[in-house]
Short mmCIF file of C-alpha atoms in Angstrom, two decimals:
data_model
loop_
_atom_site.label_atom_id
_atom_site.label_comp_id
_atom_site.label_asym_id
_atom_site.label_seq_id
_atom_site.Cartn_x
_atom_site.Cartn_y
_atom_site.Cartn_z
CA MET A 1 47.49 -11.14 -45.80
CA ALA A 2 45.28 -11.70 -48.54
CA ASN A 3 44.06 -15.14 -47.63
CA ASN A 4 43.75 -14.03 -43.90
CA SER A 5 41.48 -11.22 -44.61
CA PRO A 6 38.24 -12.96 -45.55
CA ALA A 7 38.48 -15.14 -42.75
CA LEU A 8 39.18 -12.08 -40.41
CA THR A 9 35.79 -10.75 -41.99
CA GLY A 10 34.35 -14.15 -41.80
CA ASN A 11 34.69 -14.44 -38.02
CA SER A 12 34.07 -10.63 -36.75
CA GLN A 13 30.79 -10.54 -38.12
CA PRO A 14 29.19 -13.16 -36.47
CA GLN A 15 30.87 -11.58 -33.14
CA HIS A 16 29.38 -8.10 -34.08
CA GLN A 17 26.07 -9.76 -34.57
CA ALA A 18 26.11 -11.88 -31.31
CA ALA A 19 27.00 -8.80 -29.47
CA ALA A 20 24.13 -6.84 -31.28
CA ALA A 21 21.57 -9.48 -30.52
CA ALA A 22 22.86 -9.45 -26.71
CA ALA A 23 22.28 -5.85 -26.55
CA GLN A 24 18.42 -6.02 -27.76
CA GLN A 25 18.11 -8.58 -25.51
CA GLN A 26 19.25 -6.54 -22.72
CA GLN A 27 16.92 -3.73 -23.88
CA GLN A 28 13.95 -5.95 -24.05
CA CYS A 29 14.57 -7.22 -20.60
CA GLY A 30 15.82 -4.00 -19.05
CA GLY A 31 14.34 -1.13 -20.63
CA GLY A 32 12.09 0.45 -23.37
CA GLY A 33 8.35 -0.39 -23.45
CA GLY A 34 8.83 -3.94 -24.34
CA GLY A 35 6.59 -6.59 -22.59
CA GLY A 36 9.39 -7.84 -20.22
CA ALA A 37 10.13 -4.44 -18.99
CA THR A 38 6.98 -4.22 -17.04
CA LYS A 39 7.74 -7.50 -15.18
CA PRO A 40 10.15 -5.95 -12.28
CA ALA A 41 7.29 -3.07 -11.79
CA VAL A 42 4.35 -5.59 -11.25
CA SER A 43 5.81 -6.95 -7.99
CA GLY A 44 6.17 -4.99 -4.59
CA LYS A 45 8.79 -7.11 -3.74
CA GLN A 46 11.36 -6.19 -6.70
CA GLY A 47 12.52 -2.65 -5.74
CA ASN A 48 11.92 0.45 -3.19
CA VAL A 49 9.41 2.05 -5.76
CA LEU A 50 6.18 0.33 -5.30
CA PRO A 51 3.69 -0.03 -7.95
CA LEU A 52 -0.02 1.12 -7.54
CA TRP A 53 -2.52 -1.41 -8.18
CA GLY A 54 -5.91 -0.90 -9.54
CA ASN A 55 -7.24 3.08 -9.45
CA GLU A 56 -4.41 5.41 -8.71
CA LYS A 57 -6.91 8.10 -7.61
CA THR A 58 -9.19 6.18 -5.36
CA MET A 59 -6.95 3.73 -3.86
CA ASN A 60 -9.51 1.33 -4.59
CA LEU A 61 -11.57 2.78 -1.44
CA ASN A 62 -15.39 2.23 -1.31
CA PRO A 63 -16.72 5.26 -3.23
CA MET A 64 -18.60 6.55 -0.12
CA ILE A 65 -15.68 6.23 2.25
CA LEU A 66 -13.88 8.42 0.18
CA THR A 67 -16.19 10.65 -0.30
CA ASN A 68 -16.38 11.29 3.35
CA ILE A 69 -12.34 11.10 3.56
CA LEU A 70 -12.07 14.39 1.11
CA SER A 71 -14.79 16.38 2.87
CA SER A 72 -13.47 15.96 6.28
CA PRO A 73 -12.39 18.83 7.94
CA TYR A 74 -9.31 16.94 9.47
CA PHE A 75 -8.27 15.63 6.31
CA LYS A 76 -8.77 18.60 4.35
CA VAL A 77 -7.33 21.19 7.10
CA GLN A 78 -5.12 19.28 9.64
CA LEU A 79 -3.63 16.66 7.79
CA TYR A 80 -2.96 19.16 4.78
CA GLU A 81 -0.29 20.29 7.02
CA LEU A 82 1.44 17.05 7.31
CA LYS A 83 4.09 16.79 4.30
CA THR A 84 6.03 13.84 5.72
CA TYR A 85 6.26 10.18 6.03
CA HIS A 86 7.22 10.73 9.69
CA GLU A 87 5.06 13.40 10.44
CA VAL A 88 2.09 10.95 9.38
CA VAL A 89 3.21 8.04 11.38
CA ASP A 90 3.71 10.51 14.31
CA GLU A 91 0.04 11.41 13.65
CA ILE A 92 -1.13 7.73 13.71
CA TYR A 93 0.65 7.34 17.01
CA PHE A 94 -1.26 10.03 18.87
CA LYS A 95 -4.66 9.67 17.14
CA VAL A 96 -5.75 6.49 15.97
CA THR A 97 -7.48 4.32 18.57
CA HIS A 98 -9.31 1.72 16.02
CA VAL A 99 -9.04 1.01 12.36
CA GLU A 100 -12.79 0.41 11.48
CA PRO A 101 -13.74 2.95 8.65
CA TRP A 102 -16.50 4.73 10.65
CA GLU A 103 -16.27 6.46 14.12
CA LYS A 104 -18.49 4.63 16.50
CA GLY A 105 -21.97 5.56 16.62
CA SER A 106 -21.75 7.95 13.86
CA ARG A 107 -23.70 5.79 11.48
CA LYS A 108 -27.41 5.10 11.21
CA THR A 109 -27.83 1.26 10.23
CA ALA A 110 -30.47 0.29 12.44
CA GLY A 111 -33.34 -1.96 10.47
CA GLN A 112 -31.20 -2.19 7.80
CA THR A 113 -29.72 -5.59 6.52
CA GLY A 114 -27.33 -6.92 4.29
CA MET A 115 -24.50 -4.58 2.68
CA CYS A 116 -26.27 -1.62 3.74
CA GLY A 117 -26.28 -2.87 7.57
CA GLY A 118 -22.50 -3.36 7.41
CA VAL A 119 -19.51 -1.56 7.39
CA ARG A 120 -19.20 -1.01 3.87
CA GLY A 121 -20.54 2.16 3.26
CA VAL A 122 -23.38 1.35 1.06
CA GLY A 123 -26.85 3.15 1.74
CA THR A 124 -25.50 5.37 4.56
CA GLY A 125 -22.44 7.44 5.51
CA GLY A 126 -21.17 8.60 8.80
CA ILE A 127 -17.98 10.37 10.30
CA VAL A 128 -15.30 8.54 8.64
CA SER A 129 -12.52 7.51 11.03
CA THR A 130 -9.12 9.10 11.57
CA ALA A 131 -7.50 5.91 10.74
CA PHE A 132 -9.03 5.89 6.99
CA CYS A 133 -7.85 9.61 6.69
CA LEU A 134 -4.75 8.57 7.31
CA LEU A 135 -4.45 5.84 5.27
CA TYR A 136 -5.45 7.99 2.23
CA LYS A 137 -2.88 10.78 3.66
CA LEU A 138 -0.19 7.65 3.38
CA PHE A 139 -1.64 7.06 -0.43
CA THR A 140 -1.15 10.55 -0.94
CA LEU A 141 2.67 10.50 -0.25
CA LYS A 142 3.21 7.12 -2.64
CA LEU A 143 4.93 5.36 -0.04
CA THR A 144 8.19 3.11 -0.93
CA ARG A 145 8.94 -0.40 -0.10
CA LYS A 146 10.97 0.68 2.81
CA GLN A 147 8.60 2.86 4.27
CA VAL A 148 5.95 0.41 4.01
CA MET A 149 8.32 -2.18 5.85
CA GLY A 150 8.79 0.62 8.44
CA LEU A 151 5.17 0.49 8.90
CA ILE A 152 4.34 -3.12 9.35
CA THR A 153 7.23 -3.86 11.21
CA HIS A 154 7.17 -0.57 13.75
CA THR A 155 7.33 -1.27 17.50
CA ASP A 156 5.53 1.77 19.04
CA SER A 157 2.04 0.92 18.04
CA PRO A 158 0.15 -1.91 16.69
CA TYR A 159 -1.91 0.84 14.44
CA ILE A 160 0.95 1.96 12.74
CA ARG A 161 1.23 -1.79 11.78
CA ALA A 162 -2.37 -2.27 10.95
CA LEU A 163 -2.23 0.93 8.45
CA GLY A 164 0.84 -0.26 6.68
CA PHE A 165 -1.16 -3.78 6.21
CA MET A 166 -4.19 -2.24 4.96
CA TYR A 167 -2.10 0.28 2.54
CA ILE A 168 -0.71 -3.02 0.98
CA ARG A 169 -4.27 -4.69 0.96
CA TYR A 170 -5.75 -1.69 -0.80
CA THR A 171 -2.58 -0.62 -3.07
CA GLN A 172 -0.65 -3.80 -4.20
CA PRO A 173 -1.18 -6.39 -6.72
CA PRO A 174 -3.31 -9.31 -5.41
CA THR A 175 -0.57 -11.59 -6.47
CA ASP A 176 1.89 -10.19 -3.90
CA LEU A 177 0.21 -10.22 -0.91
CA TRP A 178 1.00 -13.42 0.07
CA ASP A 179 4.52 -12.54 -0.15
CA TRP A 180 3.65 -9.47 1.71
CA PHE A 181 1.75 -10.92 4.41
CA GLU A 182 3.13 -14.69 5.14
CA SER A 183 5.73 -13.85 7.45
CA PHE A 184 3.42 -12.13 9.86
CA LEU A 185 0.59 -14.61 9.78
CA ASP A 186 1.48 -15.93 13.51
CA ASP A 187 2.35 -12.31 14.58
CA GLU A 188 1.11 -12.21 18.61
CA GLU A 189 0.87 -8.26 18.53
CA VAL A 190 -2.47 -7.27 20.54
CA CYS A 191 -4.99 -4.77 19.33
CA GLN A 192 -7.90 -3.66 20.88
CA LYS A 193 -11.62 -4.60 19.29
CA GLY A 194 -12.49 -2.72 15.85
CA LEU A 195 -9.91 -4.12 13.63
CA CYS A 196 -11.29 -4.55 10.01
CA ALA A 197 -10.78 -7.76 8.50
CA CYS A 198 -7.95 -7.88 6.63
CA THR A 199 -5.89 -7.19 9.58
CA ILE A 200 -7.85 -9.53 11.82
CA GLY A 201 -6.75 -12.47 9.10
CA LEU A 202 -2.85 -11.87 9.82
CA GLY A 203 -3.22 -13.39 13.02
CA LEU A 204 -3.36 -10.11 15.25
CA THR A 205 -4.42 -10.86 18.76
CA ILE A 206 -7.90 -9.13 19.56
CA ALA A 207 -8.22 -7.80 22.71
CA ASP A 208 -11.46 -7.01 24.34
#
């Protein structure tokens, strides 16, 4: 027994150290505040909880568009009553007819050139569109990956899908966009004129 004890002690110590090292490595990779812990949260494809890229209050929207959304009676009163994802999706289905940021004819851009004459919201405002109010409403719900997938694969309305793609464009890390959009690049869904560039780029057909 006396001769075996040192051998047992000598063999068990490396095993104990190996187990501790393995536990420490697992903790660094899967939990805690180490550098490796943030990697799974970076990609929107890794889990149902989506990270938010950029400004978590403004959704990275143009300041003038956001100001008009927050001051809009439609957003402050009517959309305030909508509390669930499904209620907002129904509202998109019934109310959205285009996905430009401003309602048609509500912005005075005559005589302006450059950025001030486009849709960037620089220099002049207008009546912010129903679509962008609903887009920001979706943002306040902090959608899950499953919910976003439900938007971009929806079969009832191209505008529900368009707002889903816009949500991804505004809230997800740029490095993840290709993974989200790749399988939709040849999509033949037909939409009316007035789609913003982020949805036109997905291959959606624009109807006259």
